[in-house]
Amino acid sequence: MPHTAHRYLAEGPRVGIRHFTHGDADEFTARARESADLHRPWLFPPQGRDAYAAYAGRLIEDPTKAGFLLCERDGDGIAGFVTVNNIVQGAFQCGALGYGAFAHAAGRGLMREGLGLVVGHAFGPMRLHRLEINVQPGNAPSIALARACGFRLEGYSPAMLHIDGAWRDHERWALTAGEPTSGLSSWCPGR
């Protein structure tokens, strides 16, 4: 299915973001299988149709989650994804980001552009005030992306999340709306 510009929630020079759909299963899972070596041991996106259906279903139906596909505007292929999890409204207005590039798009700056668009959407239409990224200390590319997008290191949490069969330590990075950041690009709405 072609991803036309009017389907994007926000666009940058090379990337547009849109919500996950059930119809993205074949492309997403193929990209996840091709990217397994890149993602391991940090990330485990669904590689089969049933797993994708459950994953996308949660992102589509659960109001405490939102999922965004990063699509290359030149060819419209899915380059990566960003999820906003644990969305809390009220006085907190916060969400936790998770993200991954697919191997064919890694190292090309598409994730930085796409993450900037998602941050702008989260602080704009989603009306969140704070975003957090929790990263395992050895995941240098993910830490570099958080830093490049203006997130600040707030702390270190031992045994924070259970991933791949063990409790893993994480660094906690955060950004709040209205905070001056040099990392978020001009295509990020509200920046």
Coordinates of N, CA, C and O in Angstrom, one line a residue:
M1 N 0.8 -1.2 0.0 CA 0.0 0.0 0.0 C 0.9 1.2 0.0 O 1.7 1.4 0.9
P2 N 0.7 2.2 -0.9 CA 1.5 3.4 -1.0 C 1.2 4.3 0.2 O 0.1 4.4 0.7
H3 N 2.2 4.9 0.8 CA 2.1 5.8 1.9 C 2.2 7.2 1.4 O 3.3 7.8 1.3
T4 N 1.1 7.8 1.1 CA 1.1 9.2 0.5 C 1.3 10.2 1.6 O 1.0 10.0 2.8
A5 N 1.8 11.4 1.2 CA 2.1 12.4 2.2 C 1.0 12.8 3.1 O 1.2 13.1 4.2
H6 N -0.3 12.8 2.6 CA -1.4 13.2 3.4 C -1.7 12.2 4.6 O -2.4 12.5 5.5
R7 N -1.0 11.0 4.5 CA -1.2 10.0 5.6 C -0.2 10.2 6.7 O -0.3 9.6 7.7
Y8 N 0.7 11.1 6.6 CA 1.7 11.4 7.6 C 1.2 12.3 8.7 O 0.5 13.3 8.3
L9 N 1.5 12.0 9.9 CA 1.2 12.9 11.0 C 2.1 14.1 11.0 O 1.7 15.2 11.5
A10 N 3.3 13.9 10.6 CA 4.4 14.9 10.5 C 5.4 14.4 9.5 O 5.6 13.3 9.3
E11 N 6.1 15.4 8.9 CA 7.1 15.1 7.8 C 8.3 15.9 8.0 O 8.3 17.1 8.4
G12 N 9.4 15.3 7.8 CA 10.7 15.9 7.7 C 11.2 15.9 6.3 O 10.5 15.4 5.4
P13 N 12.4 16.3 6.0 CA 13.0 16.2 4.7 C 13.0 14.8 4.1 O 12.8 14.7 2.9
R14 N 13.3 13.8 4.9 CA 13.4 12.5 4.4 C 12.4 11.4 5.0 O 12.3 10.3 4.4
V15 N 11.8 11.8 6.1 CA 11.0 10.8 6.8 C 9.6 11.4 7.1 O 9.5 12.6 7.4
G16 N 8.6 10.6 7.0 CA 7.3 10.9 7.5 C 6.9 9.9 8.6 O 7.3 8.7 8.6
I17 N 6.1 10.3 9.6 CA 5.7 9.4 10.6 C 4.2 9.2 10.5 O 3.4 10.1 10.1
R18 N 3.8 7.9 10.8 CA 2.4 7.6 10.8 C 2.2 6.5 11.8 O 3.1 5.8 12.2
H19 N 0.9 6.2 12.1 CA 0.6 5.2 13.1 C 0.8 3.8 12.5 O 0.7 3.6 11.3
F20 N 1.0 2.8 13.3 CA 1.0 1.4 12.9 C -0.4 1.1 12.4 O -1.4 1.6 12.9
T21 N -0.4 0.1 11.5 CA -1.7 -0.5 11.1 C -1.5 -2.0 11.0 O -0.4 -2.5 10.9
H22 N -2.6 -2.7 11.0 CA -2.5 -4.2 10.9 C -2.0 -4.6 9.5 O -1.3 -5.6 9.3
G23 N -2.2 -3.7 8.5 CA -1.8 -4.0 7.1 C -0.3 -3.9 6.9 O 0.3 -4.2 5.9
D24 N 0.5 -3.4 7.9 CA 1.9 -3.3 7.8 C 2.7 -4.5 8.2 O 3.9 -4.6 8.2
A25 N 1.9 -5.6 8.6 CA 2.6 -6.8 9.1 C 3.7 -7.4 8.3 O 4.8 -7.7 8.8
D26 N 3.4 -7.6 7.0 CA 4.4 -8.2 6.1 C 5.7 -7.4 6.0 O 6.8 -8.0 6.2
E27 N 5.6 -6.1 5.7 CA 6.8 -5.3 5.6 C 7.5 -5.2 6.9 O 8.7 -5.4 7.0
F28 N 6.8 -5.0 8.0 CA 7.4 -4.8 9.3 C 8.2 -6.1 9.7 O 9.3 -6.0 10.2
T29 N 7.5 -7.2 9.7 CA 8.1 -8.4 10.1 C 9.3 -8.8 9.2 O 10.3 -9.4 9.7
A30 N 9.2 -8.6 7.9 CA 10.4 -8.9 7.1 C 11.5 -8.0 7.4 O 12.7 -8.5 7.5
R31 N 11.3 -6.7 7.7 CA 12.4 -5.8 8.1 C 12.9 -6.2 9.5 O 14.2 -6.1 9.7
A32 N 12.1 -6.7 10.4 CA 12.5 -7.1 11.7 C 13.4 -8.3 11.6 O 14.5 -8.4 12.2
R33 N 13.1 -9.3 10.7 CA 13.9 -10.5 10.5 C 15.2 -10.1 9.9 O 16.3 -10.6 10.3
E34 N 15.2 -9.2 8.9 CA 16.5 -8.7 8.3 C 17.4 -8.0 9.3 O 18.6 -7.9 9.1
S35 N 16.8 -7.5 10.3 CA 17.5 -6.6 11.3 C 17.9 -7.3 12.6 O 18.3 -6.6 13.5
A36 N 17.6 -8.6 12.7 CA 17.8 -9.3 14.0 C 19.2 -9.1 14.5 O 19.4 -8.8 15.7
D37 N 20.3 -9.1 13.7 CA 21.6 -9.0 14.2 C 21.9 -7.6 14.7 O 22.6 -7.4 15.7
L38 N 21.2 -6.6 14.1 CA 21.4 -5.2 14.6 C 20.7 -5.0 15.9 O 21.2 -4.3 16.8
H39 N 19.5 -5.6 16.1 CA 18.7 -5.4 17.3 C 19.2 -6.1 18.5 O 19.0 -5.6 19.6
R40 N 19.7 -7.3 18.3 CA 20.1 -8.1 19.5 C 21.4 -7.6 20.2 O 22.3 -7.2 19.5
P41 N 21.4 -7.6 21.5 CA 20.5 -8.1 22.5 C 19.6 -7.1 23.1 O 19.0 -7.3 24.1
W42 N 19.4 -5.9 22.4 CA 18.7 -4.8 23.0 C 17.2 -4.8 22.7 O 16.4 -4.3 23.5
L43 N 16.8 -5.3 21.6 CA 15.5 -5.1 21.1 C 15.0 -6.4 20.4 O 15.7 -7.1 19.7
F44 N 13.7 -6.6 20.6 CA 13.1 -7.9 20.0 C 11.7 -7.6 19.4 O 10.7 -8.0 19.8
P45 N 11.7 -6.8 18.2 CA 10.5 -6.5 17.6 C 9.9 -7.8 17.0 O 10.6 -8.7 16.7
P46 N 8.6 -7.8 16.8 CA 7.9 -9.1 16.3 C 8.4 -9.4 14.9 O 8.5 -8.6 14.0
Q47 N 8.7 -10.7 14.7 CA 9.2 -11.2 13.4 C 8.2 -12.1 12.7 O 8.4 -12.5 11.5
G48 N 7.0 -12.4 13.3 CA 6.0 -13.2 12.6 C 4.7 -12.5 12.7 O 4.4 -11.5 13.4
R49 N 3.7 -12.9 11.8 CA 2.4 -12.3 11.7 C 1.6 -12.2 13.0 O 1.0 -11.2 13.3
D50 N 1.6 -13.4 13.7 CA 0.8 -13.4 14.9 C 1.4 -12.5 16.0 O 0.6 -11.8 16.6
A51 N 2.7 -12.5 16.1 CA 3.3 -11.6 17.1 C 3.1 -10.2 16.7 O 2.9 -9.3 17.6
Y52 N 3.2 -9.9 15.4 CA 3.0 -8.5 15.0 C 1.5 -8.1 15.2 O 1.3 -7.0 15.7
A53 N 0.6 -9.0 15.0 CA -0.8 -8.6 15.2 C -1.1 -8.3 16.7 O -1.8 -7.3 17.0
A54 N -0.5 -9.0 17.6 CA -0.6 -8.7 19.0 C 0.1 -7.4 19.4 O -0.5 -6.6 20.1
Y55 N 1.3 -7.2 18.9 CA 2.1 -6.0 19.1 C 1.4 -4.8 18.6 O 1.1 -3.8 19.3
A56 N 1.0 -4.8 17.3 CA 0.3 -3.6 16.7 C -1.0 -3.4 17.4 O -1.4 -2.2 17.6
G57 N -1.7 -4.5 17.7 CA -3.0 -4.3 18.4 C -2.9 -3.5 19.7 O -3.8 -2.7 19.9
R58 N -1.9 -3.8 20.5 CA -1.7 -3.1 21.7 C -1.4 -1.6 21.4 O -2.0 -0.7 22.1
L59 N -0.6 -1.3 20.4 CA -0.3 0.1 20.1 C -1.5 0.8 19.5 O -1.6 2.0 19.7
I60 N -2.3 0.1 18.8 CA -3.5 0.7 18.2 C -4.6 0.9 19.2 O -5.3 2.0 19.2
E61 N -4.9 -0.1 20.1 CA -6.0 -0.1 20.9 C -5.8 0.4 22.4 O -6.8 0.9 23.0
D62 N -4.6 0.3 22.9 CA -4.4 0.7 24.3 C -4.1 2.2 24.4 O -3.1 2.7 23.8
P63 N -4.9 2.9 25.1 CA -4.7 4.4 25.2 C -3.4 4.8 26.0 O -3.0 5.9 25.9
T64 N -2.8 3.8 26.6 CA -1.5 4.1 27.3 C -0.3 3.9 26.4 O 0.8 3.9 26.9
K65 N -0.6 3.6 25.1 CA 0.5 3.3 24.2 C 0.2 4.1 22.9 O -1.0 4.3 22.5
A66 N 1.3 4.4 22.1 CA 1.1 4.9 20.8 C 2.3 4.4 20.0 O 3.4 4.4 20.5
G67 N 2.1 4.0 18.7 CA 3.2 3.5 17.9 C 3.2 4.3 16.6 O 2.2 4.6 16.0
F68 N 4.5 4.6 16.2 CA 4.7 5.4 15.0 C 5.7 4.6 14.1 O 6.8 4.2 14.6
L69 N 5.4 4.5 12.8 CA 6.3 4.0 11.8 C 7.0 5.2 11.2 O 6.4 6.2 10.9
L70 N 8.3 5.0 11.0 CA 9.1 6.0 10.3 C 9.2 5.6 8.9 O 9.9 4.5 8.6
C71 N 8.7 6.3 8.0 CA 8.6 5.9 6.5 C 9.5 6.8 5.7 O 9.4 8.1 5.8
E72 N 10.3 6.3 4.9 CA 11.1 7.1 4.0 C 10.2 7.7 2.9 O 9.4 7.0 2.3
R73 N 10.3 9.0 2.8 CA 9.5 9.7 1.9 C 9.9 9.4 0.4 O 9.0 9.4 -0.4
D74 N 11.1 9.1 0.2 CA 11.6 8.7 -1.1 C 11.5 7.2 -1.2 O 12.4 6.5 -0.9
G75 N 10.3 6.7 -1.6 CA 10.1 5.2 -1.7 C 9.2 4.7 -0.6 O 8.6 3.6 -0.8
D76 N 9.0 5.4 0.5 CA 8.0 5.1 1.5 C 8.2 3.8 2.3 O 7.3 3.4 2.9
G77 N 9.3 3.2 2.2 CA 9.6 2.0 2.9 C 9.7 2.3 4.4 O 10.0 3.4 4.8
I78 N 9.4 1.4 5.3 CA 9.5 1.5 6.7 C 10.9 1.5 7.1 O 11.6 0.5 6.9
A79 N 11.4 2.6 7.7 CA 12.8 2.7 8.1 C 13.1 2.3 9.5 O 14.2 2.0 9.9
G80 N 12.0 2.5 10.3 CA 12.1 2.2 11.7 C 10.8 2.5 12.4 O 9.8 2.7 11.8
F81 N 10.9 2.5 13.8 CA 9.7 2.7 14.5 C 10.0 3.4 15.9 O 11.1 3.2 16.4
V82 N 9.0 4.1 16.4 CA 9.1 4.7 17.7 C 7.8 4.4 18.5 O 6.7 4.5 17.9
T83 N 7.9 3.9 19.7 CA 6.7 3.7 20.5 C 6.7 4.6 21.7 O 7.8 5.0 22.2
V84 N 5.6 5.0 22.1 CA 5.4 5.8 23.3 C 4.6 4.9 24.3 O 3.4 4.6 24.0
N85 N 5.2 4.4 25.3 CA 4.6 3.5 26.3 C 4.3 4.2 27.6 O 4.9 5.2 27.9
N86 N 3.5 3.5 28.4 CA 3.3 4.0 29.8 C 2.8 5.4 29.8 O 3.3 6.2 30.6
I87 N 1.9 5.8 28.9 CA 1.4 7.2 28.8 C 0.6 7.4 30.0 O -0.4 6.7 30.3
V88 N 0.9 8.5 30.7 CA 0.1 8.9 31.9 C -0.3 10.3 31.7 O 0.5 11.2 31.3
Q89 N -1.6 10.6 31.8 CA -2.2 11.9 31.6 C -2.2 12.6 33.0 O -1.5 12.3 33.9
G90 N -3.1 13.5 33.1 CA -3.3 14.2 34.4 C -2.1 15.1 34.7 O -1.5 15.8 33.8
A91 N -1.7 15.1 35.9 CA -0.6 16.0 36.4 C 0.8 15.6 35.8 O 1.7 16.4 35.7
F92 N 0.9 14.3 35.5 CA 2.2 13.8 35.0 C 2.5 14.1 33.5 O 3.5 14.5 33.1
Q93 N 1.5 13.8 32.6 CA 1.6 13.9 31.2 C 2.9 13.5 30.6 O 3.7 14.2 30.1
C94 N 3.2 12.2 30.8 CA 4.5 11.6 30.5 C 4.3 10.3 29.7 O 3.3 9.7 29.7
G95 N 5.4 10.0 28.9 CA 5.4 8.7 28.2 C 6.9 8.3 28.1 O 7.8 9.1 28.2
A96 N 7.0 7.0 27.9 CA 8.4 6.4 27.8 C 8.6 5.9 26.3 O 7.7 5.2 25.8
L97 N 9.7 6.4 25.7 CA 9.9 6.1 24.3 C 10.7 4.8 24.2 O 11.7 4.5 25.0
G98 N 10.4 4.1 23.1 CA 11.2 2.9 22.7 C 11.4 3.1 21.2 O 10.5 3.7 20.5
Y99 N 12.5 2.6 20.6 CA 12.7 2.8 19.2 C 13.7 1.8 18.6 O 14.4 1.2 19.3
G100 N 13.6 1.7 17.3 CA 14.5 0.9 16.6 C 14.6 1.2 15.1 O 13.5 1.5 14.5
A101 N 15.8 1.2 14.6 CA 16.0 1.4 13.1 C 16.0 0.0 12.5 O 16.4 -1.0 13.1
F102 N 15.6 -0.1 11.2 CA 15.8 -1.3 10.5 C 17.1 -1.3 9.8 O 17.6 -0.2 9.5
A103 N 17.7 -2.4 9.6 CA 19.1 -2.5 9.1 C 19.4 -1.7 7.8 O 20.4 -1.0 7.7
H104 N 18.4 -1.7 6.9 CA 18.6 -1.0 5.6 C 18.7 0.5 5.8 O 19.2 1.2 5.0
A105 N 18.2 1.0 7.0 CA 18.1 2.4 7.2 C 19.1 2.9 8.3 O 19.3 4.1 8.5
A106 N 19.8 2.0 8.9 CA 20.7 2.3 10.0 C 21.8 3.2 9.6 O 22.4 3.0 8.5
G107 N 22.2 4.1 10.4 CA 23.4 5.0 10.1 C 23.2 6.1 9.1 O 24.1 6.7 8.7
R108 N 21.9 6.3 8.7 CA 21.6 7.3 7.7 C 21.0 8.6 8.2 O 20.6 9.4 7.5
G109 N 20.8 8.7 9.5 CA 20.2 9.8 10.2 C 18.7 9.8 10.1 O 18.1 10.8 10.6
L110 N 18.1 8.8 9.6 CA 16.6 8.7 9.5 C 16.0 8.6 10.9 O 14.9 9.2 11.1
M111 N 16.6 7.9 11.8 CA 16.0 7.7 13.1 C 16.0 9.0 13.9 O 15.1 9.4 14.6
R112 N 17.1 9.8 13.7 CA 17.2 11.1 14.4 C 16.0 12.0 13.9 O 15.3 12.6 14.7
E113 N 15.9 12.0 12.6 CA 14.8 12.8 12.0 C 13.4 12.3 12.5 O 12.6 13.1 12.9
G114 N 13.2 11.0 12.4 CA 11.9 10.5 12.8 C 11.7 10.6 14.3 O 10.5 11.0 14.7
L115 N 12.7 10.4 15.2 CA 12.5 10.6 16.6 C 12.1 12.1 16.9 O 11.3 12.4 17.7
G116 N 12.8 13.0 16.2 CA 12.4 14.4 16.4 C 11.0 14.7 16.0 O 10.3 15.5 16.7
L117 N 10.5 14.1 14.9 CA 9.1 14.2 14.6 C 8.1 13.7 15.6 O 7.1 14.3 15.9
V118 N 8.5 12.5 16.1 CA 7.6 11.9 17.2 C 7.6 12.7 18.4 O 6.6 13.0 19.0
V119 N 8.8 13.3 18.8 CA 8.9 14.1 20.0 C 8.0 15.4 19.8 O 7.2 15.7 20.7
G120 N 8.0 16.0 18.6 CA 7.2 17.1 18.3 C 5.7 16.7 18.4 O 4.9 17.5 18.9
H121 N 5.4 15.6 17.9 CA 4.0 15.1 17.9 C 3.5 14.8 19.4 O 2.4 15.2 19.7
A122 N 4.4 14.2 20.1 CA 4.1 13.9 21.5 C 3.9 15.2 22.4 O 3.0 15.3 23.2
F123 N 4.7 16.2 22.1 CA 4.6 17.5 22.9 C 3.5 18.4 22.3 O 3.1 19.3 22.9
G124 N 3.1 18.1 21.0 CA 2.1 18.9 20.4 C 0.7 18.2 20.5 O 0.1 18.3 21.6
P125 N 0.3 17.5 19.5 CA -1.1 16.9 19.5 C -1.4 16.0 20.7 O -2.5 15.9 21.2
M126 N -0.3 15.2 21.1 CA -0.6 14.3 22.2 C -0.6 15.0 23.6 O -1.0 14.4 24.6
R127 N -0.1 16.2 23.6 CA -0.2 17.1 24.8 C 0.6 16.5 26.0 O 0.2 16.7 27.2
L128 N 1.7 15.8 25.7 CA 2.6 15.3 26.8 C 3.5 16.4 27.2 O 3.8 17.3 26.4
H129 N 4.0 16.3 28.4 CA 4.9 17.3 29.0 C 6.3 16.7 29.1 O 7.3 17.5 29.0
R130 N 6.4 15.4 29.3 CA 7.7 14.8 29.6 C 7.8 13.5 28.8 O 6.9 12.7 28.7
L131 N 9.0 13.2 28.2 CA 9.3 12.0 27.6 C 10.6 11.4 28.2 O 11.5 12.1 28.5
E132 N 10.6 10.1 28.4 CA 11.7 9.4 28.9 C 12.2 8.3 28.0 O 11.4 7.7 27.3
I133 N 13.5 8.0 28.0 CA 14.1 6.9 27.3 C 14.9 6.2 28.3 O 15.8 6.7 28.9
N134 N 14.7 4.9 28.4 CA 15.5 4.0 29.2 C 16.3 3.1 28.3 O 15.8 2.4 27.5
V135 N 17.6 3.2 28.5 CA 18.6 2.5 27.6 C 19.6 1.7 28.4 O 20.2 2.2 29.4
Q136 N 19.9 0.5 28.0 CA 20.9 -0.3 28.6 C 22.3 0.4 28.3 O 22.5 0.9 27.2
P137 N 23.1 0.5 29.4 CA 24.4 1.2 29.2 C 25.3 0.8 28.1 O 26.0 1.7 27.5
G138 N 25.2 -0.4 27.6 CA 26.1 -0.8 26.5 C 25.5 -0.5 25.2 O 26.2 -0.8 24.2
N139 N 24.3 0.0 25.1 CA 23.7 0.3 23.8 C 24.1 1.7 23.3 O 23.4 2.6 23.3
A140 N 25.4 1.8 22.8 CA 25.9 3.0 22.4 C 25.1 3.8 21.3 O 24.9 5.0 21.4
P141 N 24.6 3.1 20.3 CA 23.9 3.8 19.3 C 22.6 4.4 19.8 O 22.2 5.6 19.4
S142 N 21.9 3.7 20.7 CA 20.7 4.3 21.3 C 21.0 5.5 22.2 O 20.2 6.4 22.2
I143 N 22.0 5.4 23.0 CA 22.4 6.5 23.8 C 22.8 7.7 23.0 O 22.4 8.8 23.3
A144 N 23.5 7.5 21.9 CA 23.9 8.6 21.0 C 22.7 9.2 20.4 O 22.7 10.5 20.3
L145 N 21.7 8.4 20.0 CA 20.5 9.0 19.5 C 19.7 9.9 20.5 O 19.3 11.0 20.2
A146 N 19.6 9.4 21.7 CA 19.0 10.1 22.8 C 19.7 11.5 23.0 O 19.1 12.5 23.1
R147 N 21.0 11.4 23.1 CA 21.8 12.6 23.3 C 21.7 13.6 22.1 O 21.5 14.8 22.3
A148 N 21.7 13.1 20.9 CA 21.6 13.9 19.7 C 20.3 14.6 19.6 O 20.2 15.7 19.1
C149 N 19.2 14.0 20.2 CA 17.9 14.6 20.1 C 17.6 15.5 21.4 O 16.5 15.9 21.6
G150 N 18.7 15.8 22.2 CA 18.5 16.7 23.2 C 18.1 16.1 24.6 O 17.8 16.9 25.5
F151 N 18.0 14.8 24.7 CA 17.6 14.2 26.0 C 18.8 14.3 26.9 O 19.9 14.3 26.5
R152 N 18.5 14.5 28.2 CA 19.5 14.7 29.2 C 19.5 13.4 30.1 O 18.5 12.8 30.4
L153 N 20.7 13.0 30.5 CA 20.9 11.8 31.4 C 20.4 12.2 32.8 O 20.9 13.2 33.3
E154 N 19.5 11.5 33.3 CA 18.9 11.8 34.6 C 19.4 10.8 35.7 O 19.3 11.1 36.9
G155 N 19.8 9.6 35.3 CA 20.2 8.7 36.3 C 20.5 7.3 35.8 O 20.4 7.0 34.6
Y156 N 20.7 6.4 36.7 CA 21.0 5.0 36.4 C 20.2 4.1 37.3 O 20.1 4.4 38.6
S157 N 19.5 3.1 36.8 CA 18.7 2.2 37.5 C 19.2 0.8 37.4 O 19.0 0.2 36.3
P158 N 19.7 0.2 38.4 CA 20.1 -1.2 38.4 C 18.9 -2.1 38.2 O 17.8 -1.8 38.8
A159 N 19.0 -3.2 37.5 CA 18.0 -4.2 37.3 C 16.6 -3.6 37.1 O 15.6 -4.0 37.7
M160 N 16.5 -2.7 36.2 CA 15.3 -1.9 35.9 C 14.2 -2.7 35.1 O 13.0 -2.6 35.5
L161 N 14.6 -3.3 34.0 CA 13.7 -4.0 33.1 C 14.1 -5.4 32.9 O 15.3 -5.7 32.7
H162 N 13.1 -6.3 32.7 CA 13.4 -7.7 32.5 C 13.4 -7.9 30.9 O 12.4 -7.7 30.3
I163 N 14.6 -8.1 30.4 CA 14.8 -8.2 28.9 C 15.6 -9.4 28.6 O 16.6 -9.7 29.2
D164 N 15.1 -10.2 27.7 CA 15.8 -11.4 27.2 C 16.3 -12.3 28.4 O 17.4 -12.8 28.4
G165 N 15.3 -12.5 29.3 CA 15.5 -13.5 30.4 C 16.3 -13.0 31.6 O 16.6 -13.8 32.5
A166 N 16.6 -11.7 31.7 CA 17.3 -11.2 32.8 C 16.9 -9.8 33.1 O 16.5 -9.0 32.3
W167 N 17.1 -9.4 34.4 CA 16.9 -8.0 34.8 C 18.1 -7.2 34.3 O 19.2 -7.5 34.7
R168 N 17.9 -6.1 33.6 CA 18.9 -5.3 33.0 C 19.0 -3.9 33.6 O 18.0 -3.3 33.8
D169 N 20.2 -3.4 33.8 CA 20.4 -2.1 34.2 C 20.1 -1.1 33.1 O 20.2 -1.5 31.9
H170 N 19.7 0.1 33.4 CA 19.3 1.1 32.4 C 19.8 2.5 32.8 O 19.7 2.8 34.0
E171 N 20.2 3.3 31.8 CA 20.3 4.7 32.0 C 19.0 5.3 31.7 O 18.3 4.9 30.8
R172 N 18.6 6.4 32.5 CA 17.4 7.1 32.2 C 17.7 8.5 31.6 O 18.4 9.3 32.2
W173 N 17.1 8.7 30.5 CA 17.2 10.0 29.7 C 15.8 10.6 29.6 O 14.8 9.9 29.5
A174 N 15.8 11.9 29.7 CA 14.5 12.6 29.6 C 14.5 14.0 28.9 O 15.6 14.6 28.8
L175 N 13.4 14.4 28.5 CA 13.2 15.7 27.9 C 11.8 16.2 28.2 O 10.9 15.4 28.3
T176 N 11.7 17.5 28.5 CA 10.4 18.1 28.8 C 10.0 19.1 27.8 O 10.9 19.7 27.2
A177 N 8.7 19.3 27.6 CA 8.2 20.3 26.6 C 8.7 21.7 27.0 O 8.8 22.0 28.2
G178 N 9.1 22.4 26.0 CA 9.5 23.8 26.2 C 11.0 23.9 26.6 O 11.5 25.0 26.7
E179 N 11.6 22.8 26.8 CA 13.0 22.8 27.1 C 13.9 23.1 25.9 O 13.7 22.5 24.8
P180 N 14.8 24.1 26.0 CA 15.6 24.4 24.8 C 16.6 23.2 24.5 O 17.2 22.7 25.4
T181 N 16.5 22.8 23.3 CA 17.4 21.7 22.9 C 18.0 22.0 21.6 O 17.4 22.5 20.7
S182 N 19.3 21.7 21.5 CA 19.9 21.9 20.2 C 19.8 20.7 19.3 O 20.0 20.7 18.1
G183 N 19.5 19.6 19.9 CA 19.4 18.3 19.2 C 18.2 18.2 18.3 O 18.3 17.4 17.3
L184 N 17.1 18.7 18.6 CA 15.9 18.6 17.8 C 15.9 19.5 16.6 O 16.1 20.7 16.8
S185 N 15.7 19.0 15.5 CA 15.8 19.7 14.2 C 14.7 20.6 14.0 O 13.6 20.5 14.6
S186 N 14.8 21.5 13.0 CA 13.8 22.5 12.7 C 12.5 21.9 12.2 O 11.5 22.5 12.2
W187 N 12.6 20.6 11.6 CA 11.3 20.0 11.2 C 10.5 19.5 12.3 O 9.4 19.0 12.1
C188 N 11.0 19.5 13.5 CA 10.2 19.1 14.7 C 9.3 20.2 15.1 O 9.7 21.2 15.5
P189 N 7.9 19.9 14.9 CA 7.0 21.0 15.2 C 7.1 21.5 16.6 O 7.4 20.7 17.6
G190 N 7.0 22.8 16.8 CA 7.1 23.4 18.1 C 8.6 23.6 18.6 O 8.8 24.0 19.7
R191 N 9.6 23.3 17.7 CA 11.0 23.5 18.1 C 11.6 24.5 17.3 O 11.5 24.7 16.2

